Amino acid sequence: MNAGPHRVAIFVYDGVTLLDVAGPAEVFKEANRFGADYRIVLLSPTGADVTSNLGVRIAVDGAVSSEPAFDTLLVAGSDRYPRARVPADLADAARIPAAVAGRVASICTGAFVLAAAGVLDGKRATTHWQVAHELAARYPTCRVEPDAIYVRDGTTYTSAGVTAGIDLALALVEEDHGPDLARDVARALVVYMQRAGGQSQFSAPLQGPPPRSPALRKITDLVTANPRGDHSLGELAKHLNVSTRHLTRLFHDELSTTPARYVENIRFDMARALLDQGHTATQAATLAGFPSYESMRRVFARKLSISPAAYQRRFSTTRRANAG
């Protein structure tokens, strides 16, 4: 465990997303109950209080420029700045403290503020998947990874959608104090132990819009409700009394995928959840509907570049007692 207090500054401004502030702050505060010593302050560009995206006024501790270097600087996000350019004064306010902090991190669209301040030049980064393309287009020297929960590049961290700020904060706590304390915090907050940084931001049923046609929605609902079922192309086509070619065309036109790949994604998502719950890899493969453990292993290798067993060792929640 690290000795001495660890100073954490959360950079806020008008329009800031309230959960971007409260989620990580709660993780660090909870960590203090288990032996950590985080000193958390809220700072704004001028030292004036700010108003969040929900209209809630946030009292700050001072101006970011008036404080010494922090061990950790967190830059919260706002839904304003994917839609508009980050104001120069806001970017300037973040630039110097980010340069001198021990580590700097952004929550969700806070990446736009860091990028505008030049902090992400030449670095890998992520943000909410809905605006990742805008971050990449606006700041082409930043290597955006749109489907990651969080990304670390040296001492710079960026995270995805608002709740991913909790994942990132847990990862920072683990970096400072080890996995046991981080797991205690996750248990106390009743959240998952942090998800893999490279893990997909969203589960298969949430990728893209739902099917427009009731017929295809019937098939996707069937697969989602029972991933273990016989979902071969022929069997799925029988449910709608259509040809396999027609069903394949429906999936292509509406979901930009194939029936087989959709089924695979649903099973993959369920397998991850089962591993998180403490099931063995073999159990997860069976319960999720994979034909074999080997077929599940190949999917994990393709999507996450790790095996199911490695995923479980690194990223699962607390294990069930005597599982298996």
mmCIF file of C-alpha atoms in Angstrom:
data_model
loop_
_atom_site.group_PDB
_atom_site.id
_atom_site.type_symbol
_atom_site.label_atom_id
_atom_site.label_comp_id
_atom_site.label_asym_id
_atom_site.label_seq_id
_atom_site.Cartn_x
_atom_site.Cartn_y
_atom_site.Cartn_z
ATOM 1 C CA MET A 1 0.000 0.000 0.000
ATOM 2 C CA ASN A 2 1.284 3.445 -0.884
ATOM 3 C CA ALA A 3 2.256 5.684 2.055
ATOM 4 C CA GLY A 4 0.991 9.229 2.500
ATOM 5 C CA PRO A 5 -2.065 11.009 1.140
ATOM 6 C CA HIS A 6 -2.874 10.845 -2.556
ATOM 7 C CA ARG A 7 -4.303 14.120 -3.856
ATOM 8 C CA VAL A 8 -7.092 13.745 -6.410
ATOM 9 C CA ALA A 9 -8.504 16.754 -8.234
ATOM 10 C CA ILE A 10 -11.703 16.526 -10.257
ATOM 11 C CA PHE A 11 -11.891 19.264 -12.875
ATOM 12 C CA VAL A 12 -15.455 20.551 -13.333
ATOM 13 C CA TYR A 13 -17.091 23.315 -15.357
ATOM 14 C CA ASP A 14 -20.551 24.486 -16.367
ATOM 15 C CA GLY A 15 -22.522 21.730 -18.062
ATOM 16 C CA VAL A 16 -20.397 18.946 -16.573
ATOM 17 C CA THR A 17 -22.080 15.545 -16.366
ATOM 18 C CA LEU A 18 -22.915 15.003 -12.709
ATOM 19 C CA LEU A 19 -22.314 11.242 -12.743
ATOM 20 C CA ASP A 20 -18.839 11.794 -14.203
ATOM 21 C CA VAL A 21 -18.041 13.638 -10.995
ATOM 22 C CA ALA A 22 -19.966 11.618 -8.427
ATOM 23 C CA GLY A 23 -19.094 8.097 -9.666
ATOM 24 C CA PRO A 24 -15.286 8.284 -9.447
ATOM 25 C CA ALA A 25 -15.441 10.449 -6.315
ATOM 26 C CA GLU A 26 -17.527 7.786 -4.587
ATOM 27 C CA VAL A 27 -14.965 5.106 -5.502
ATOM 28 C CA PHE A 28 -12.090 7.080 -3.969
ATOM 29 C CA LYS A 29 -14.127 8.010 -0.890
ATOM 30 C CA GLU A 30 -15.102 4.376 -0.368
ATOM 31 C CA ALA A 31 -11.474 3.316 -0.781
ATOM 32 C CA ASN A 32 -10.616 5.492 2.213
ATOM 33 C CA ARG A 33 -12.848 3.285 4.371
ATOM 34 C CA PHE A 34 -10.558 0.361 3.556
ATOM 35 C CA GLY A 35 -7.263 2.050 4.336
ATOM 36 C CA ALA A 36 -6.531 4.324 1.378
ATOM 37 C CA ASP A 37 -5.867 8.029 1.886
ATOM 38 C CA TYR A 38 -7.293 9.934 -1.051
ATOM 39 C CA ARG A 39 -7.782 13.688 -0.595
ATOM 40 C CA ILE A 40 -10.437 14.732 -3.104
ATOM 41 C CA VAL A 41 -11.039 18.299 -4.252
ATOM 42 C CA LEU A 42 -13.305 19.761 -6.911
ATOM 43 C CA LEU A 43 -11.756 22.521 -8.992
ATOM 44 C CA SER A 44 -13.158 24.761 -11.715
ATOM 45 C CA PRO A 45 -11.367 26.961 -14.264
ATOM 46 C CA THR A 46 -11.862 30.174 -12.243
ATOM 47 C CA GLY A 47 -12.700 28.908 -8.765
ATOM 48 C CA ALA A 48 -16.368 29.789 -9.193
ATOM 49 C CA ASP A 49 -19.055 27.206 -8.465
ATOM 50 C CA VAL A 50 -20.469 25.477 -11.562
ATOM 51 C CA THR A 51 -23.817 24.090 -12.665
ATOM 52 C CA SER A 52 -24.033 20.479 -13.800
ATOM 53 C CA ASN A 53 -25.934 19.094 -16.770
ATOM 54 C CA LEU A 54 -28.854 18.362 -14.417
ATOM 55 C CA GLY A 55 -28.990 21.911 -13.118
ATOM 56 C CA VAL A 56 -27.439 20.908 -9.788
ATOM 57 C CA ARG A 57 -25.009 23.469 -8.484
ATOM 58 C CA ILE A 58 -21.575 22.076 -7.614
ATOM 59 C CA ALA A 59 -19.585 23.870 -4.940
ATOM 60 C CA VAL A 60 -15.887 23.785 -5.766
ATOM 61 C CA ASP A 61 -12.812 24.045 -3.570
ATOM 62 C CA GLY A 62 -10.979 26.537 -5.750
ATOM 63 C CA ALA A 63 -9.450 27.311 -9.114
ATOM 64 C CA VAL A 64 -7.424 24.640 -10.816
ATOM 65 C CA SER A 65 -4.596 27.096 -11.503
ATOM 66 C CA SER A 66 -4.203 28.024 -7.837
ATOM 67 C CA GLU A 67 -3.406 24.516 -6.661
ATOM 68 C CA PRO A 68 -0.083 22.627 -6.708
ATOM 69 C CA ALA A 69 0.437 19.534 -8.812
ATOM 70 C CA PHE A 70 -1.914 16.655 -8.075
ATOM 71 C CA ASP A 71 -1.191 12.966 -7.909
ATOM 72 C CA THR A 72 -4.286 12.353 -10.034
ATOM 73 C CA LEU A 73 -6.258 14.827 -12.134
ATOM 74 C CA LEU A 74 -9.659 13.679 -13.399
ATOM 75 C CA VAL A 75 -11.374 15.680 -16.129
ATOM 76 C CA ALA A 76 -15.118 15.077 -16.141
ATOM 77 C CA GLY A 77 -17.128 15.169 -19.354
ATOM 78 C CA SER A 78 -20.072 17.099 -20.747
ATOM 79 C CA ASP A 79 -22.476 16.400 -23.574
ATOM 80 C CA ARG A 80 -21.845 19.929 -24.846
ATOM 81 C CA TYR A 81 -18.435 19.409 -26.345
ATOM 82 C CA PRO A 82 -18.946 16.584 -28.755
ATOM 83 C CA ARG A 83 -21.488 18.966 -30.315
ATOM 84 C CA ALA A 84 -19.347 22.082 -30.128
ATOM 85 C CA ARG A 85 -15.687 23.025 -29.921
ATOM 86 C CA VAL A 86 -14.152 23.121 -26.473
ATOM 87 C CA PRO A 87 -13.733 26.812 -25.548
ATOM 88 C CA ALA A 88 -10.131 27.988 -25.541
ATOM 89 C CA ASP A 89 -10.280 29.155 -21.930
ATOM 90 C CA LEU A 90 -11.517 25.726 -20.791
ATOM 91 C CA ALA A 91 -8.760 23.926 -22.693
ATOM 92 C CA ASP A 92 -6.165 26.366 -21.344
ATOM 93 C CA ALA A 93 -7.367 25.823 -17.789
ATOM 94 C CA ALA A 94 -6.827 22.076 -18.132
ATOM 95 C CA ARG A 95 -3.488 22.203 -19.964
ATOM 96 C CA ILE A 96 -0.989 23.084 -17.211
ATOM 97 C CA PRO A 97 -2.441 20.966 -14.373
ATOM 98 C CA ALA A 98 -2.669 18.017 -16.754
ATOM 99 C CA ALA A 99 0.972 18.452 -17.729
ATOM 100 C CA VAL A 100 2.237 18.405 -14.152
ATOM 101 C CA ALA A 101 -0.101 15.852 -12.554
ATOM 102 C CA GLY A 102 1.274 12.439 -11.651
ATOM 103 C CA ARG A 103 -1.409 10.969 -13.869
ATOM 104 C CA VAL A 104 -4.340 12.461 -15.720
ATOM 105 C CA ALA A 105 -7.600 10.804 -16.675
ATOM 106 C CA SER A 106 -10.772 11.763 -18.477
ATOM 107 C CA ILE A 107 -14.266 10.480 -17.859
ATOM 108 C CA CYS A 108 -16.392 9.919 -20.962
ATOM 109 C CA THR A 109 -16.417 13.091 -23.094
ATOM 110 C CA GLY A 110 -13.834 14.700 -20.842
ATOM 111 C CA ALA A 111 -11.495 13.305 -23.500
ATOM 112 C CA PHE A 112 -12.541 16.243 -25.708
ATOM 113 C CA VAL A 113 -11.213 18.661 -23.087
ATOM 114 C CA LEU A 114 -7.931 16.771 -22.773
ATOM 115 C CA ALA A 115 -7.610 16.582 -26.554
ATOM 116 C CA ALA A 116 -8.286 20.306 -26.932
ATOM 117 C CA ALA A 117 -5.563 20.921 -24.344
ATOM 118 C CA GLY A 118 -3.128 18.875 -26.449
ATOM 119 C CA VAL A 119 -2.795 16.151 -23.811
ATOM 120 C CA LEU A 120 -3.900 13.372 -26.175
ATOM 121 C CA ASP A 121 -1.630 14.275 -29.092
ATOM 122 C CA GLY A 122 -0.033 11.071 -30.365
ATOM 123 C CA LYS A 123 -1.720 8.967 -27.690
ATOM 124 C CA ARG A 124 -4.243 6.163 -27.636
ATOM 125 C CA ALA A 125 -7.579 7.153 -26.122
ATOM 126 C CA THR A 126 -11.258 6.354 -25.916
ATOM 127 C CA THR A 127 -14.542 8.090 -25.155
ATOM 128 C CA HIS A 128 -18.221 7.262 -25.399
ATOM 129 C CA TRP A 129 -18.755 5.065 -28.460
ATOM 130 C CA GLN A 130 -21.435 7.392 -29.848
ATOM 131 C CA VAL A 131 -18.963 10.263 -30.248
ATOM 132 C CA ALA A 132 -15.686 8.390 -30.721
ATOM 133 C CA HIS A 133 -15.778 9.150 -34.456
ATOM 134 C CA GLU A 134 -16.067 12.876 -33.680
ATOM 135 C CA LEU A 135 -13.072 12.754 -31.349
ATOM 136 C CA ALA A 136 -11.030 10.989 -34.035
ATOM 137 C CA ALA A 137 -12.086 13.432 -36.743
ATOM 138 C CA ARG A 138 -11.505 16.536 -34.645
ATOM 139 C CA TYR A 139 -8.148 15.421 -33.228
ATOM 140 C CA PRO A 140 -6.504 13.226 -35.884
ATOM 141 C CA THR A 141 -3.233 12.844 -33.971
ATOM 142 C CA CYS A 142 -5.130 11.002 -31.234
ATOM 143 C CA ARG A 143 -5.472 7.256 -31.861
ATOM 144 C CA VAL A 144 -9.066 6.637 -30.811
ATOM 145 C CA GLU A 145 -10.146 3.149 -29.724
ATOM 146 C CA PRO A 146 -13.954 3.372 -29.874
ATOM 147 C CA ASP A 147 -14.785 -0.007 -28.329
ATOM 148 C CA ALA A 148 -12.753 0.074 -25.104
ATOM 149 C CA ILE A 149 -13.983 0.621 -21.549
ATOM 150 C CA TYR A 150 -10.844 2.598 -20.759
ATOM 151 C CA VAL A 151 -7.416 3.096 -22.294
ATOM 152 C CA ARG A 152 -4.092 3.745 -20.608
ATOM 153 C CA ASP A 153 -1.245 5.349 -22.502
ATOM 154 C CA GLY A 154 1.625 6.009 -20.144
ATOM 155 C CA THR A 155 0.283 8.180 -17.332
ATOM 156 C CA THR A 156 -2.753 9.263 -19.354
ATOM 157 C CA TYR A 157 -6.058 7.444 -18.982
ATOM 158 C CA THR A 158 -9.329 7.902 -20.848
ATOM 159 C CA SER A 159 -12.624 6.131 -20.237
ATOM 160 C CA ALA A 160 -15.822 5.462 -22.114
ATOM 161 C CA GLY A 161 -19.441 6.233 -21.182
ATOM 162 C CA VAL A 162 -20.256 7.726 -17.774
ATOM 163 C CA THR A 163 -20.386 4.497 -15.742
ATOM 164 C CA ALA A 164 -17.006 3.505 -17.192
ATOM 165 C CA GLY A 165 -15.613 6.264 -14.974
ATOM 166 C CA ILE A 166 -16.299 3.919 -12.067
ATOM 167 C CA ASP A 167 -14.401 1.132 -13.844
ATOM 168 C CA LEU A 168 -11.477 3.480 -14.390
ATOM 169 C CA ALA A 169 -11.506 4.736 -10.802
ATOM 170 C CA LEU A 170 -11.456 1.133 -9.550
ATOM 171 C CA ALA A 171 -8.517 0.427 -11.844
ATOM 172 C CA LEU A 172 -6.655 3.435 -10.415
ATOM 173 C CA VAL A 173 -7.382 2.265 -6.869
ATOM 174 C CA GLU A 174 -6.061 -1.187 -7.776
ATOM 175 C CA GLU A 175 -2.956 0.395 -9.275
ATOM 176 C CA ASP A 176 -2.367 2.300 -6.026
ATOM 177 C CA HIS A 177 -3.391 -0.281 -3.434
ATOM 178 C CA GLY A 178 -3.714 -3.667 -5.093
ATOM 179 C CA PRO A 179 -6.612 -5.887 -6.167
ATOM 180 C CA ASP A 180 -7.856 -6.835 -2.706
ATOM 181 C CA LEU A 181 -8.679 -3.290 -1.658
ATOM 182 C CA ALA A 182 -10.172 -2.512 -5.073
ATOM 183 C CA ARG A 183 -12.357 -5.616 -4.773
ATOM 184 C CA ASP A 184 -13.521 -4.475 -1.322
ATOM 185 C CA VAL A 185 -14.545 -1.148 -2.811
ATOM 186 C CA ALA A 186 -16.414 -2.829 -5.662
ATOM 187 C CA ARG A 187 -18.272 -5.054 -3.197
ATOM 188 C CA ALA A 188 -19.187 -2.112 -0.979
ATOM 189 C CA LEU A 189 -20.545 -0.143 -3.931
ATOM 190 C CA VAL A 190 -22.314 -3.240 -5.288
ATOM 191 C CA VAL A 191 -20.655 -2.879 -8.686
ATOM 192 C CA TYR A 192 -18.575 -5.227 -10.810
ATOM 193 C CA MET A 193 -14.903 -5.483 -10.163
ATOM 194 C CA GLN A 194 -13.544 -3.333 -12.960
ATOM 195 C CA ARG A 195 -14.151 -4.604 -16.446
ATOM 196 C CA ALA A 196 -11.270 -5.162 -18.826
ATOM 197 C CA GLY A 197 -9.948 -1.940 -20.278
ATOM 198 C CA GLY A 198 -10.142 -3.505 -23.726
ATOM 199 C CA GLN A 199 -13.558 -4.999 -23.146
ATOM 200 C CA SER A 200 -16.412 -3.948 -25.406
ATOM 201 C CA GLN A 201 -18.349 -0.905 -24.226
ATOM 202 C CA PHE A 202 -21.703 -2.503 -24.881
ATOM 203 C CA SER A 203 -23.293 -5.927 -25.043
ATOM 204 C CA ALA A 204 -24.409 -7.542 -28.299
ATOM 205 C CA PRO A 205 -28.144 -6.697 -28.048
ATOM 206 C CA LEU A 206 -27.256 -3.005 -27.614
ATOM 207 C CA GLN A 207 -24.964 -2.727 -30.619
ATOM 208 C CA GLY A 208 -26.780 -0.568 -33.126
ATOM 209 C CA PRO A 209 -30.520 0.104 -33.403
ATOM 210 C CA PRO A 210 -33.085 -2.659 -32.812
ATOM 211 C CA PRO A 211 -34.532 -4.400 -35.876
ATOM 212 C CA ARG A 212 -37.189 -2.385 -37.658
ATOM 213 C CA SER A 213 -39.228 -5.334 -38.829
ATOM 214 C CA PRO A 214 -41.329 -7.299 -36.318
ATOM 215 C CA ALA A 215 -40.221 -10.530 -37.993
ATOM 216 C CA LEU A 216 -36.529 -9.958 -37.364
ATOM 217 C CA ARG A 217 -37.234 -8.641 -33.870
ATOM 218 C CA LYS A 218 -38.968 -11.946 -33.162
ATOM 219 C CA ILE A 219 -35.776 -13.801 -34.086
ATOM 220 C CA THR A 220 -33.420 -11.551 -32.103
ATOM 221 C CA ASP A 221 -35.684 -11.794 -29.054
ATOM 222 C CA LEU A 222 -35.722 -15.574 -29.410
ATOM 223 C CA VAL A 223 -31.934 -15.783 -29.496
ATOM 224 C CA THR A 224 -31.469 -13.340 -26.627
ATOM 225 C CA ALA A 225 -33.990 -15.165 -24.419
ATOM 226 C CA ASN A 226 -32.434 -18.582 -25.012
ATOM 227 C CA PRO A 227 -28.842 -18.494 -26.266
ATOM 228 C CA ARG A 228 -28.542 -22.276 -25.719
ATOM 229 C CA GLY A 229 -31.231 -23.113 -28.262
ATOM 230 C CA ASP A 230 -30.737 -24.531 -31.744
ATOM 231 C CA HIS A 231 -30.162 -21.324 -33.634
ATOM 232 C CA SER A 232 -28.791 -22.696 -36.862
ATOM 233 C CA LEU A 233 -29.685 -20.710 -39.932
ATOM 234 C CA GLY A 234 -32.207 -23.327 -41.028
ATOM 235 C CA GLU A 235 -33.954 -23.464 -37.649
ATOM 236 C CA LEU A 236 -34.178 -19.686 -37.396
ATOM 237 C CA ALA A 237 -35.649 -19.465 -40.878
ATOM 238 C CA LYS A 238 -38.284 -22.029 -39.924
ATOM 239 C CA HIS A 239 -39.517 -19.796 -37.093
ATOM 240 C CA LEU A 240 -40.500 -17.186 -39.668
ATOM 241 C CA ASN A 241 -41.387 -19.601 -42.442
ATOM 242 C CA VAL A 242 -38.927 -17.849 -44.763
ATOM 243 C CA SER A 243 -35.971 -19.026 -46.780
ATOM 244 C CA THR A 244 -32.488 -18.962 -45.297
ATOM 245 C CA ARG A 245 -31.498 -16.521 -48.019
ATOM 246 C CA HIS A 246 -34.302 -14.143 -47.030
ATOM 247 C CA LEU A 247 -33.404 -14.302 -43.340
ATOM 248 C CA THR A 248 -29.745 -13.673 -44.131
ATOM 249 C CA ARG A 249 -30.749 -10.636 -46.170
ATOM 250 C CA LEU A 250 -32.870 -9.307 -43.284
ATOM 251 C CA PHE A 251 -29.919 -9.534 -40.893
ATOM 252 C CA HIS A 252 -27.611 -7.896 -43.411
ATOM 253 C CA ASP A 253 -29.986 -5.048 -44.259
ATOM 254 C CA GLU A 254 -31.105 -4.209 -40.734
ATOM 255 C CA LEU A 255 -28.246 -5.250 -38.444
ATOM 256 C CA SER A 256 -25.265 -5.334 -40.817
ATOM 257 C CA THR A 257 -24.328 -8.815 -39.666
ATOM 258 C CA THR A 258 -25.132 -12.449 -40.333
ATOM 259 C CA PRO A 259 -27.478 -14.670 -38.287
ATOM 260 C CA ALA A 260 -24.545 -16.809 -37.186
ATOM 261 C CA ARG A 261 -22.481 -13.843 -36.032
ATOM 262 C CA TYR A 262 -25.456 -12.383 -34.138
ATOM 263 C CA VAL A 263 -25.974 -15.671 -32.290
ATOM 264 C CA GLU A 264 -22.257 -15.830 -31.546
ATOM 265 C CA ASN A 265 -22.282 -12.307 -30.093
ATOM 266 C CA ILE A 266 -25.205 -13.098 -27.809
ATOM 267 C CA ARG A 267 -23.509 -16.278 -26.586
ATOM 268 C CA PHE A 268 -20.233 -14.432 -26.067
ATOM 269 C CA ASP A 269 -21.957 -11.780 -23.981
ATOM 270 C CA MET A 270 -23.694 -14.422 -21.855
ATOM 271 C CA ALA A 271 -20.445 -16.364 -21.410
ATOM 272 C CA ARG A 272 -18.697 -13.273 -20.072
ATOM 273 C CA ALA A 273 -21.504 -12.738 -17.567
ATOM 274 C CA LEU A 274 -21.271 -16.371 -16.460
ATOM 275 C CA LEU A 275 -17.515 -16.107 -16.012
ATOM 276 C CA ASP A 276 -18.042 -12.926 -13.991
ATOM 277 C CA GLN A 277 -20.421 -14.866 -11.741
ATOM 278 C CA GLY A 278 -17.770 -17.487 -11.039
ATOM 279 C CA HIS A 279 -18.727 -20.337 -13.376
ATOM 280 C CA THR A 280 -15.874 -22.342 -14.818
ATOM 281 C CA ALA A 281 -14.987 -21.794 -18.451
ATOM 282 C CA THR A 282 -16.438 -25.192 -19.380
ATOM 283 C CA GLN A 283 -19.684 -24.424 -17.566
ATOM 284 C CA ALA A 284 -19.896 -21.018 -19.213
ATOM 285 C CA ALA A 285 -19.444 -22.532 -22.666
ATOM 286 C CA THR A 286 -22.241 -25.031 -22.069
ATOM 287 C CA LEU A 287 -24.683 -22.612 -20.439
ATOM 288 C CA ALA A 288 -24.099 -19.938 -23.082
ATOM 289 C CA GLY A 289 -24.818 -22.383 -25.891
ATOM 290 C CA PHE A 290 -21.389 -22.764 -27.451
ATOM 291 C CA PRO A 291 -20.909 -26.168 -29.144
ATOM 292 C CA SER A 292 -17.702 -26.682 -27.150
ATOM 293 C CA TYR A 293 -15.215 -24.932 -24.934
ATOM 294 C CA GLU A 294 -12.837 -24.700 -27.884
ATOM 295 C CA SER A 295 -15.391 -22.788 -29.968
ATOM 296 C CA MET A 296 -15.877 -20.325 -27.087
ATOM 297 C CA ARG A 297 -12.120 -19.978 -26.659
ATOM 298 C CA ARG A 298 -11.725 -19.017 -30.320
ATOM 299 C CA VAL A 299 -14.378 -16.307 -29.967
ATOM 300 C CA PHE A 300 -12.698 -14.874 -26.854
ATOM 301 C CA ALA A 301 -9.337 -14.894 -28.608
ATOM 302 C CA ARG A 302 -10.781 -13.039 -31.591
ATOM 303 C CA LYS A 303 -12.723 -10.448 -29.599
ATOM 304 C CA LEU A 304 -10.555 -9.849 -26.522
ATOM 305 C CA SER A 305 -7.200 -11.400 -27.467
ATOM 306 C CA ILE A 306 -7.269 -13.487 -24.274
ATOM 307 C CA SER A 307 -8.609 -16.891 -23.306
ATOM 308 C CA PRO A 308 -11.786 -17.312 -21.196
ATOM 309 C CA ALA A 309 -9.639 -18.497 -18.289
ATOM 310 C CA ALA A 310 -7.393 -15.436 -18.537
ATOM 311 C CA TYR A 311 -10.431 -13.177 -18.761
ATOM 312 C CA GLN A 312 -11.832 -14.682 -15.584
ATOM 313 C CA ARG A 313 -8.555 -14.414 -13.680
ATOM 314 C CA ARG A 314 -8.132 -10.779 -14.561
ATOM 315 C CA PHE A 315 -11.574 -9.279 -14.770
ATOM 316 C CA SER A 316 -14.213 -11.342 -12.994
ATOM 317 C CA THR A 317 -16.231 -10.243 -10.003
ATOM 318 C CA THR A 318 -15.935 -12.092 -6.741
ATOM 319 C CA ARG A 319 -16.126 -15.843 -7.179
ATOM 320 C CA ARG A 320 -18.962 -17.981 -5.980
ATOM 321 C CA ALA A 321 -17.856 -20.082 -3.031
ATOM 322 C CA ASN A 322 -16.919 -23.608 -4.107
ATOM 323 C CA ALA A 323 -18.148 -23.005 -7.671
ATOM 324 C CA GLY A 324 -18.348 -26.074 -9.828
#
